[in-house]
Amino acid sequence: MDTLRQRSSGTRPCPCFSPTGVLDSDSCPPPSPQRPDQELTWSWGHGSRSALDRAEAMAPPPPPLAASTPLLHGEFGSYPARGPRFALTLTPQALHIQRLRPKPEARPRGGLVPLAEVSGCCTLRSRSPSDPAAYLCIYTYPRGRRGGRRRAARTFRADGAATYEENRAEAQRWATALTCLLRGLPLPGDGEITPELLPRPPRLLLLINPFGGRGLAWQWCKDHVLPMISEAGLSFNLIQTERQNHARELVQGLRLSEWDGIVTVSGDGLLYEVLNGLLDRPDWEEAVKMPVGILPCGSGNALAGAVNQYGGFERALGIDLLLNCSLLLCRGGGHPLDLLSVTLASGSRCFSFLAVAWGFVSDVDIQSERFRALGSARFTLGTVLGLATLHTYRGRLSYLPATVEPASPTPAHGLPRAKSELTLAPAPAPPVAHSPLHRSVSDLPLPQPALMSPGSPEPPPLLSINGGDPELAGDWAAAGDSPLSPDPLLPSLPGSPKAALLSPITEGAPEMPASSGLLPPTPDAPAATSTGGPPDHLLPPLGTPLPPGWVTLEGDFVLMLAISPSHLGAELVAAPHARFDDGLVHLCWVRSGISRAALLRLFLAMERGNQFSLGCPQLGYAAAHAFRLEPLTPRGVLTVDGEQVEYGPLQAQVHPGLGTLLTGPPGRPGREP
């Protein structure tokens, strides 16, 4: 098995910028315990998979075990050693913790840790030569009394054997089993659970727009995203985008074989750039298979809202939504994503993963840009202003109806499970030396907080990283106990990120070595449209008659919305029954004649996805495979995924499952642990 050592995990990471200004998890040591067993990680398949590989990856998983089936059971001590002892039981859905001594608890508090709240785990050892115990540390993000998530680390002492090697094997067995459950990897039936079950760490390219939302994207990324994905054992490079279409330019020159996924840390606009950049490459057929993900730090966060609901979490905003999506990313797993090919009046084409809007929705989206400092509240203010100056637009909407079309979408409390699951299989890659990718806007250090055990009045002892790296306080420690350190027994592997090559920054355009993750940038790259992608076989050229079987509506509209996923915003469910891969575009429109109060009621009901149950006569819906929109009003605003495009007639077609979205495992809608 091809494995890579990586240095991006631990209790609290302290990634730093390389000399080129790129934050690379492989170029800096974390300020807290690194994973002792570097194989306790998982892997996504590479984006450059063949069609056969992708079909095999999408094969149905083996039948799941019952949620209450005990997989492992054992007795552990605590850290510090003089604390209570626990009985641990691991099931496919949760870790059960029962205190044994000094006195069993009648009603244990915190005795059930759902795996949906676990980001990762690691094994540690004492730096005292006389301590034969090994330690298992589990990182969790439970919900607090007020509903928000908070980080908690649980450390248990494996001390049932006389030697450290035996205790280490037991701690590794638990860590491996837990990691397999988190990553959706099968456990062997014979009970032999060893770290060799786990593939190499995945390597992610994180793209962050530091000005996303209220300008807090960078701070939230430092404080929440990087610590969690490091705890999960994910290897990453982080690049701050410097300008509009920067992300598009980066992915157009990306050497895809070196990456297992591209994740945007921003709003929906950055992912729009990434997908269109992939589809604008000469090798777009392979490039679009690259799994993409989103961690919400923007204003709208519509796709993140759909991912959050798909994972079974309750509605969330702000940091809570970010933590939920980060947990799902740590769990891994991808899903086919429908993309909408949109042909504009000029004949240029772009691809949408979210929505095409005309009328009230697009007006609010664009006119509220001046209130971007308010974050998601900009849309509330924009809606109020839009209602005050409500406009109607004359136009013609034609669509090719779906074969099986619901007469009217019914309210749903959750996102229906998809027809198929895409398990991204590990794909061994030859060892490579990763060079810096691109300059970053700034060189900001990450905080290095001391982590205190709950209720501990004294500072815990310091932990070292492989003897010599910066030290930090350990988890659940107390003064007087021997410090813990990561288990250092695994040798450094060739081609590991630890040995990544770094090049100094140069003036002018960044230099791209042969081993870089990027190809030399192409000058004069298109800014807003794509030249690649599959042909639109359902669409005749704009301006020509439509084929038989199409339905045409003409009149005065307040809004028209063509949406692919369920959410229009983090808490706006426009198409409650939509799925990521249903092969449909969901058309919603509101005709003229609706009052301002009735329109406001529609948007308030959209927070629960109940707008279609109001019986509003001006509200219409159709499920389609393709559509054409012809505005007959000379002035107006059209948007694609929140980005303003040229005004005029346009048409679009769904391409089912063209992309791959990192969603994490599906959850039961409306049921959150």
XYZ file of C-alpha atoms in Angstrom:
673
model
C 0.000 0.000 0.000
C 1.332 3.339 -1.012
C 1.425 5.593 2.024
C 2.624 9.112 2.765
C 3.653 10.658 6.052
C 2.086 14.054 6.640
C 2.513 16.728 9.260
C -0.785 18.519 9.127
C -2.641 16.771 11.955
C -2.734 17.049 15.697
C -4.591 18.646 18.523
C -4.292 22.224 17.304
C -2.377 22.791 14.078
C -0.121 25.715 13.421
C 0.342 25.655 9.654
C 2.501 28.475 8.418
C 3.065 30.101 5.086
C 5.899 28.823 2.986
C 8.450 31.309 1.602
C 6.117 31.722 -1.371
C 3.232 32.810 0.805
C 1.229 29.604 0.305
C -0.103 27.894 3.397
C 0.994 24.285 3.057
C 0.236 21.718 5.736
C 3.291 19.777 4.621
C 5.738 22.631 5.104
C 5.330 23.240 8.808
C 5.061 21.262 12.041
C 1.868 21.477 14.062
C 2.145 22.975 17.536
C 0.475 19.985 19.142
C 0.678 16.201 19.053
C 0.976 14.819 15.576
C -0.749 11.580 14.730
C 1.553 8.879 16.075
C 0.583 6.379 13.439
C 0.721 8.181 10.143
C -1.290 5.464 8.410
C -4.408 6.312 10.415
C -5.741 8.330 7.532
C -7.923 7.823 4.494
C -7.911 8.636 0.833
C -10.137 9.947 -1.882
C -9.586 8.611 -5.373
C -7.753 10.934 -7.744
C -9.800 13.114 -10.029
C -8.038 11.642 -13.047
C -9.857 8.347 -12.790
C -11.026 6.403 -15.801
C -14.698 5.843 -16.491
C -14.320 2.238 -15.287
C -12.740 3.380 -12.030
C -15.556 5.839 -11.502
C -18.189 3.166 -12.182
C -16.519 0.816 -9.709
C -16.329 3.601 -7.139
C -20.058 4.183 -7.513
C -20.880 0.527 -6.856
C -23.276 0.018 -3.942
C -21.482 -0.340 -0.593
C -21.732 -3.590 1.373
C -24.784 -3.986 3.611
C -24.283 -1.853 6.718
C -24.018 -3.333 10.177
C -26.797 -2.687 12.652
C -26.291 0.631 14.406
C -26.039 -1.071 17.813
C -23.706 -3.907 16.797
C -20.678 -3.875 19.167
C -17.454 -3.887 17.193
C -14.922 -3.357 19.972
C -15.162 -3.393 23.748
C -12.449 -2.768 26.297
C -11.394 -1.133 29.535
C -9.285 2.024 29.498
C -7.810 4.327 32.061
C -7.840 8.095 31.791
C -5.230 10.799 31.414
C -3.977 11.758 33.962
C -3.432 8.229 35.232
C -5.030 8.827 38.624
C -8.388 9.638 37.013
C -11.363 7.283 36.612
C -11.453 4.127 34.515
C -13.860 3.578 31.651
C -15.462 0.791 29.642
C -15.513 1.734 25.948
C -17.800 0.133 23.374
C -17.535 1.035 19.699
C -20.554 0.538 17.416
C -21.027 1.581 13.778
C -22.772 4.785 14.887
C -21.262 5.819 18.233
C -18.663 5.384 20.925
C -20.228 4.431 24.270
C -18.327 5.484 27.392
C -19.201 4.114 30.843
C -17.293 5.047 33.978
C -16.256 1.995 36.021
C -14.225 3.424 38.873
C -14.216 5.036 41.347
C -17.998 4.522 41.095
C -20.166 3.657 38.084
C -22.487 6.460 37.034
C -26.208 5.789 37.221
C -26.862 8.392 34.536
C -23.588 8.968 32.699
C -23.124 12.423 31.217
C -21.352 12.583 27.889
C -21.336 8.795 27.756
C -22.480 8.622 24.133
C -20.290 10.121 21.406
C -22.006 9.898 17.977
C -19.496 9.376 15.187
C -21.174 12.232 13.314
C -19.570 14.541 15.889
C -16.051 13.057 15.612
C -13.465 14.688 13.363
C -10.608 12.238 13.937
C -8.376 10.463 16.416
C -4.734 9.683 17.131
C -2.555 7.586 19.422
C 0.008 9.061 21.807
C 2.710 7.817 24.158
C 4.245 9.110 27.327
C 7.680 10.683 27.221
C 8.426 8.926 30.481
C 10.396 5.733 29.670
C 8.855 4.002 32.680
C 5.255 4.415 31.452
C 4.221 1.352 29.393
C 0.779 2.764 28.519
C -0.389 4.041 25.154
C -3.023 6.732 24.777
C -6.000 7.127 22.455
C -7.150 10.706 21.800
C -10.515 11.357 20.104
C -11.499 14.800 18.788
C -15.209 15.623 18.971
C -17.476 18.588 18.259
C -20.661 18.077 20.305
C -23.485 20.563 20.391
C -23.660 22.722 23.488
C -26.728 23.671 25.470
C -27.312 26.690 23.251
C -27.064 24.624 20.103
C -23.583 25.664 18.926
C -20.762 23.191 18.526
C -17.696 23.247 20.740
C -14.481 21.290 20.477
C -13.706 18.581 23.037
C -10.829 16.077 23.128
C -11.202 12.788 25.021
C -7.994 10.960 25.958
C -7.993 7.354 27.186
C -5.137 5.255 28.572
C -4.525 1.764 27.144
C -2.717 0.013 29.998
C -4.007 -3.561 30.044
C -0.683 -5.107 29.018
C 2.730 -5.071 30.642
C 4.639 -3.663 27.655
C 4.245 -0.516 25.631
C 4.235 -2.432 22.348
C 1.169 -4.434 23.350
C -0.662 -1.380 24.657
C 0.247 0.528 21.507
C -1.180 -2.255 19.338
C -4.444 -2.078 21.292
C -4.673 1.722 20.986
C -3.920 1.472 17.270
C -6.598 -1.189 16.858
C -9.190 1.178 18.298
C -7.910 4.152 16.331
C -7.948 2.138 13.093
C -11.466 0.829 13.678
C -12.744 4.292 14.526
C -11.086 5.819 11.473
C -12.522 3.107 9.200
C -16.004 3.870 10.508
C -15.496 7.600 10.013
C -14.263 7.113 6.433
C -16.828 4.494 5.432
C -14.155 1.816 4.971
C -15.108 -1.837 5.582
C -13.812 -3.617 8.660
C -12.537 -7.182 8.262
C -14.824 -9.916 9.502
C -12.050 -11.914 11.137
C -11.362 -9.217 13.732
C -7.830 -8.454 12.533
C -7.820 -4.662 12.616
C -4.442 -3.145 11.762
C -3.339 0.249 10.392
C -2.639 -1.400 7.028
C -6.395 -1.257 6.373
C -6.151 2.485 5.828
C -4.966 4.167 2.612
C -2.679 7.164 2.372
C -3.790 10.638 3.430
C -5.731 12.577 0.810
C -4.230 15.809 -0.449
C -6.625 18.736 -0.726
C -6.246 22.094 -2.396
C -8.059 24.700 -0.291
C -8.929 27.974 -2.015
C -10.058 30.791 0.238
C -11.522 34.161 -0.581
C -10.380 36.226 2.424
C -13.040 38.844 1.699
C -15.918 36.379 1.625
C -19.064 37.191 3.595
C -18.276 39.885 6.162
C -14.552 39.521 5.570
C -14.221 36.848 8.282
C -13.369 33.944 5.979
C -9.658 33.934 6.792
C -10.232 34.169 10.549
C -12.822 31.403 10.505
C -10.531 29.239 8.406
C -7.667 29.640 10.877
C -9.800 29.127 13.952
C -12.074 26.330 12.813
C -11.360 24.733 9.440
C -7.623 24.080 9.628
C -7.687 22.638 13.158
C -10.479 20.219 12.307
C -9.120 18.905 9.019
C -5.710 18.516 10.637
C -7.248 16.435 13.418
C -8.788 14.295 10.684
C -5.372 13.642 9.149
C -6.019 15.449 5.868
C -3.056 16.938 4.010
C -3.684 20.295 2.389
C -2.358 23.374 0.661
C -4.191 26.653 1.242
C -4.161 29.506 -1.269
C -5.785 32.888 -0.825
C -7.346 34.226 -4.006
C -6.274 37.746 -4.909
C -8.855 38.860 -7.470
C -11.939 37.839 -9.377
C -11.419 34.723 -11.526
C -8.141 33.953 -9.740
C -9.472 30.530 -8.713
C -10.523 29.893 -12.285
C -7.013 30.600 -13.537
C -5.469 28.384 -10.880
C -7.531 25.289 -11.652
C -7.036 25.746 -15.390
C -3.324 25.133 -14.817
C -3.660 22.556 -12.057
C -1.798 19.268 -12.376
C -4.765 17.137 -11.365
C -2.845 13.951 -10.623
C -1.336 15.550 -7.521
C -4.670 16.335 -5.853
C -7.568 14.370 -4.475
C -10.024 17.249 -4.154
C -10.481 21.011 -4.432
C -12.334 22.709 -1.576
C -13.405 26.347 -1.589
C -13.555 28.228 1.707
C -15.902 31.032 0.762
C -19.390 31.537 -0.634
C -20.890 29.990 -3.757
C -19.057 32.352 -6.137
C -15.632 30.768 -5.669
C -16.926 27.284 -6.457
C -18.532 28.722 -9.596
C -15.061 29.851 -10.707
C -13.533 26.456 -9.915
C -16.091 24.404 -11.851
C -15.969 26.678 -14.888
C -12.184 26.632 -14.774
C -12.151 22.811 -14.800
C -14.589 22.730 -17.702
C -12.501 25.225 -19.649
C -9.470 22.931 -19.717
C -8.566 20.939 -22.832
C -8.897 17.778 -20.719
C -12.249 18.846 -19.278
C -13.695 15.319 -19.463
C -11.198 14.125 -16.859
C -10.865 17.457 -15.055
C -14.552 17.715 -14.189
C -14.272 14.404 -12.311
C -12.100 16.131 -9.721
C -14.125 16.084 -6.474
C -14.983 19.581 -5.294
C -16.238 20.710 -1.911
C -17.380 23.865 -0.184
C -16.832 25.173 3.339
C -19.205 28.115 3.813
C -17.648 31.461 4.677
C -19.677 33.652 2.332
C -23.028 35.425 2.359
C -25.439 33.055 0.624
C -23.920 29.593 1.201
C -26.742 27.886 -0.687
C -24.872 24.733 -1.686
C -23.494 24.365 1.845
C -27.058 24.537 3.140
C -27.979 21.628 0.865
C -24.898 19.654 1.958
C -25.743 20.340 5.595
C -29.257 18.993 5.089
C -27.988 15.985 3.125
C -25.761 15.130 6.091
C -28.787 15.046 8.391
C -27.934 18.162 10.383
C -30.440 20.753 11.509
C -30.551 24.118 9.773
C -27.526 26.200 10.669
C -25.904 29.516 9.873
C -22.503 31.091 10.343
C -19.897 29.143 12.285
C -22.321 26.320 13.086
C -22.889 25.695 9.371
C -19.138 25.861 8.771
C -18.429 23.302 11.512
C -21.141 20.970 10.216
C -19.759 21.061 6.676
C -16.199 20.647 7.962
C -17.236 17.531 9.890
C -18.798 16.095 6.744
C -15.650 16.882 4.756
C -13.543 15.071 7.350
C -15.759 12.002 7.001
C -15.143 11.914 3.249
C -17.345 10.580 0.511
C -18.561 12.157 -2.686
C -21.771 12.354 -4.654
C -22.547 12.915 -8.353
C -23.474 16.548 -9.009
C -25.690 17.744 -11.834
C -24.400 20.761 -13.729
C -26.447 23.153 -15.829
C -24.956 24.317 -19.127
C -26.152 27.905 -19.723
C -25.885 29.464 -23.202
C -26.060 33.267 -23.170
C -27.291 35.692 -25.806
C -23.794 36.161 -27.237
C -23.416 32.420 -27.725
C -20.919 32.008 -24.882
C -21.509 29.261 -22.361
C -21.034 28.849 -18.624
C -21.854 26.073 -16.172
C -24.043 26.393 -13.114
C -24.272 24.171 -10.050
C -26.834 26.360 -8.289
C -29.391 28.572 -10.047
C -30.267 30.889 -12.898
C -32.372 33.825 -11.679
C -34.322 36.646 -13.299
C -36.485 39.269 -11.666
C -36.874 39.737 -7.938
C -34.240 37.193 -6.848
C -31.514 38.464 -9.182
C -32.394 42.085 -8.391
C -31.966 41.465 -4.646
C -28.750 39.506 -5.190
C -27.017 42.193 -7.232
C -28.434 45.283 -5.536
C -27.482 43.957 -2.088
C -23.799 43.764 -3.058
C -23.320 47.198 -1.520
C -24.341 45.706 1.846
C -21.820 42.850 1.682
C -20.309 43.890 5.027
C -23.546 42.712 6.661
C -22.946 39.103 5.631
C -26.112 37.056 5.109
C -28.174 39.941 6.520
C -27.552 41.767 3.226
C -30.220 39.593 1.598
C -32.747 40.433 4.305
C -32.157 44.125 3.779
C -32.162 43.680 0.011
C -35.478 41.814 0.189
C -37.078 44.626 2.170
C -35.869 47.201 -0.341
C -36.960 45.020 -3.244
C -40.440 44.646 -1.825
C -40.686 48.409 -1.482
C -39.962 48.863 -5.203
C -41.482 45.668 -6.578
C -41.114 45.314 -10.357
C -42.668 43.016 -12.921
C -40.972 41.782 -16.084
C -42.536 40.541 -19.268
C -40.981 37.453 -20.727
C -41.344 34.023 -22.274
C -40.357 30.811 -20.459
C -40.171 27.555 -22.416
C -39.097 24.225 -20.990
C -38.752 20.548 -21.841
C -40.730 18.848 -19.073
C -39.352 15.837 -17.273
C -40.842 12.479 -18.195
C -42.169 11.982 -14.684
C -43.049 15.384 -13.302
C -44.712 16.003 -9.925
C -47.817 18.150 -10.275
C -46.677 20.251 -7.350
C -43.698 19.691 -5.073
C -44.711 18.613 -1.613
C -43.085 20.063 1.484
C -40.220 18.005 2.773
C -38.380 18.257 6.038
C -35.191 16.822 4.625
C -33.322 16.118 1.460
C -34.290 12.717 0.002
C -31.471 10.251 -0.195
C -29.875 9.963 -3.566
C -30.264 7.010 -5.870
C -26.611 6.098 -5.650
C -23.633 6.809 -3.486
C -20.207 7.598 -4.852
C -17.454 6.157 -2.723
C -14.192 7.646 -3.826
C -11.772 4.761 -3.874
C -8.110 5.216 -2.969
C -5.781 5.422 -5.915
C -2.060 4.930 -5.238
C 0.061 7.706 -6.640
C 3.813 7.755 -7.239
C 5.801 9.778 -4.726
C 6.076 13.391 -5.785
C 7.717 16.456 -4.352
C 5.192 19.252 -3.956
C 6.337 22.755 -4.679
C 4.578 25.983 -3.773
C 1.592 26.786 -5.920
C 1.053 30.494 -5.918
C 1.499 33.640 -3.936
C -0.836 34.467 -1.136
C -2.261 37.829 -0.205
C -0.837 37.848 3.292
C 1.410 35.926 5.643
C -0.647 35.602 8.812
C 0.423 33.217 11.570
C -2.068 30.863 13.122
C -2.891 31.160 16.822
C -1.324 28.698 19.236
C -3.760 28.411 22.140
C -3.001 26.258 25.147
C -5.646 23.555 25.450
C -6.841 22.944 28.996
C -8.605 19.884 30.297
C -12.187 20.453 31.447
C -12.204 21.527 35.070
C -8.441 21.390 35.436
C -7.236 24.284 37.615
C -3.568 23.890 36.708
C -1.811 24.187 33.352
C -1.186 20.798 31.736
C 2.337 19.648 30.888
C 3.917 20.580 27.597
C 4.006 18.186 24.672
C 6.729 18.085 22.090
C 6.540 17.180 18.438
C 9.188 14.606 17.585
C 11.538 16.277 20.057
C 12.416 19.791 19.064
C 9.354 21.319 17.427
C 7.246 23.998 19.149
C 5.490 22.784 22.276
C 1.889 23.120 23.362
C -0.276 21.950 26.201
C -1.793 18.499 25.800
C -5.393 17.411 26.069
C -6.972 16.491 29.383
C -3.681 16.718 31.236
C -2.773 17.878 34.720
C 0.399 19.049 36.417
C 2.634 16.278 37.637
C 1.800 13.735 34.924
C 4.301 12.658 32.350
C 3.887 14.561 29.091
C 2.557 12.688 26.065
C 4.103 12.797 22.632
C 3.124 11.404 19.230
C 4.154 7.849 18.604
C 7.333 8.210 16.470
C 7.808 4.596 15.395
C 6.829 4.943 11.735
C 9.802 5.881 9.527
C 9.643 8.810 7.153
C 8.532 7.562 3.774
C 10.074 8.709 0.511
C 8.050 11.297 -1.262
C 6.276 12.288 1.934
C 5.023 15.823 2.406
C 7.521 16.151 5.241
C 10.217 16.249 2.611
C 8.352 18.572 0.272
C 10.524 20.910 -1.743
C 10.010 24.618 -1.271
C 11.149 27.322 -3.654
C 11.708 30.962 -2.731
C 9.260 33.564 -3.983
C 10.313 35.495 -7.051
C 9.412 38.893 -8.355
C 6.916 39.069 -11.177
C 4.951 36.002 -12.238
C 5.449 32.968 -9.973
C 7.783 30.345 -11.350
C 6.296 26.875 -11.765
C 8.890 24.082 -11.447
C 8.402 20.799 -13.225
C 7.292 19.156 -9.981
C 4.788 21.866 -9.143
C 1.112 21.207 -8.666
C 0.403 23.832 -11.340
C 1.196 24.110 -14.991
C 2.369 27.484 -16.294
C -0.613 29.854 -16.366
C -2.281 30.516 -19.670
C -2.505 34.229 -20.507
C -5.780 35.836 -21.503
C -7.899 33.093 -19.976
C -11.635 33.635 -20.456
C -13.104 35.493 -17.535
C -16.715 34.356 -17.325
C -17.526 31.659 -19.852
C -16.355 28.161 -20.701
C -15.291 26.796 -24.060
C -15.265 23.133 -23.014
C -17.884 20.814 -21.647
C -20.320 18.363 -23.239
C -22.585 19.386 -26.123
C -26.171 20.462 -25.435
C -28.022 17.845 -27.440
C -31.458 18.945 -26.170
C -31.112 22.584 -27.229
C -31.469 24.077 -30.703
C -29.539 27.300 -31.368
C -30.887 30.396 -29.653
C -33.353 32.239 -31.878
C -34.517 29.100 -33.701
C -37.856 27.354 -33.090
C -38.061 24.827 -30.281
C -38.738 21.163 -31.090
C -42.056 19.489 -30.269
C -42.739 18.542 -26.674
C -41.732 21.857 -25.135
C -44.100 23.930 -22.983
C -44.169 27.741 -23.340
C -45.446 30.331 -20.876
C -45.622 34.038 -21.710
C -46.684 36.903 -19.501
C -45.618 39.253 -16.756
C -43.418 37.734 -14.038
C -42.166 38.948 -10.676
C -39.412 36.339 -10.684
C -38.176 33.238 -12.443
C -35.798 30.792 -10.812
C -34.166 27.701 -12.329
C -32.457 25.821 -9.485
C -30.565 22.523 -9.317
C -30.047 21.734 -5.590
C -32.620 22.184 -2.866
C -31.355 25.444 -1.351
C -31.320 29.012 -2.613
C -29.582 30.155 0.575
C -28.278 28.572 3.745
C -31.801 28.630 5.167
C -33.914 29.088 2.033
C -35.260 25.813 0.619
C -36.500 26.637 -2.856
C -36.872 23.039 -4.124
C -37.312 20.842 -1.040
C -37.500 17.608 -3.026
C -34.432 18.260 -5.198
C -31.370 16.031 -5.107
C -27.809 16.631 -6.199
C -28.124 14.069 -9.004
C -31.819 13.926 -9.909
C -31.073 15.031 -13.486
C -33.591 17.868 -13.256
C -33.678 21.634 -13.190
C -36.470 22.872 -10.936
C -38.297 25.867 -12.414
C -40.135 28.182 -10.042
C -41.864 31.381 -11.090
C -44.147 34.003 -9.624
C -46.514 35.812 -11.964
C -47.575 39.415 -11.633
C -50.567 40.220 -9.468
C -49.073 38.953 -6.231
C -49.155 41.378 -3.321
C -46.061 42.375 -1.415
C -47.416 40.645 1.700
C -48.049 37.398 -0.191
C -44.550 37.492 -1.719
C -43.057 38.026 1.723
C -45.038 35.054 3.037
C -43.576 32.907 0.260
C -40.021 33.749 1.265
C -40.754 33.231 4.956
C -42.264 29.820 4.156
C -39.178 29.019 2.079
C -37.185 28.811 5.302
C -39.000 25.528 5.928
C -39.585 24.580 2.311
C -43.336 25.017 2.781
C -43.994 27.680 0.155
C -45.844 25.301 -2.165
C -48.373 24.441 0.550
C -49.596 28.049 0.815
C -51.814 27.706 -2.235
C -50.532 30.904 -3.839
C -52.131 31.124 -7.309
C -49.269 33.185 -8.768
C -46.631 30.584 -7.778
C -45.752 28.044 -10.458
C -43.430 25.059 -10.640
C -42.166 22.590 -13.242
C -39.406 19.979 -13.334
C -37.507 20.045 -16.607
C -34.458 18.763 -18.451
C -33.897 22.012 -20.346
C -35.377 25.492 -20.605
C -35.221 28.744 -22.555
C -35.827 32.177 -21.058
C -36.546 35.156 -23.313
C -36.905 38.461 -21.440
C -39.203 40.805 -23.347
C -38.507 43.737 -21.026
C -35.591 45.806 -22.379
C -33.845 46.178 -18.996
C -33.251 43.754 -16.184
C -30.744 41.583 -14.330
C -29.832 37.965 -14.996
C -27.603 35.954 -12.662
C -25.970 32.538 -12.834
C -24.985 31.209 -9.401
C -25.216 34.754 -8.068
C -22.900 36.158 -10.759
C -24.400 38.768 -13.094
C -24.285 37.796 -16.772
C -25.240 39.588 -19.972
C -28.900 40.466 -20.247
C -30.891 38.837 -23.017
C -32.295 35.465 -24.032
C -30.596 32.391 -22.628
C -31.164 28.664 -22.559
C -29.837 25.830 -20.447
C -29.684 22.057 -20.245
C -29.001 19.705 -17.337
C -25.993 17.393 -17.602
C -26.702 14.702 -14.987
C -23.861 13.719 -12.689
C -21.256 15.668 -14.640
C -19.415 16.794 -11.498
C -18.542 15.242 -8.152
C -19.382 16.976 -4.869
C -17.716 16.169 -1.556
C -20.720 15.745 0.734
C -19.748 13.307 3.447
C -22.074 10.443 4.323
C -25.847 10.904 4.094
C -27.781 11.371 7.294
C -31.378 10.934 8.257
C -33.110 14.208 7.382
C -34.311 16.122 10.387
C -32.503 13.836 12.816
C -29.311 15.196 14.293
C -27.214 13.462 16.953
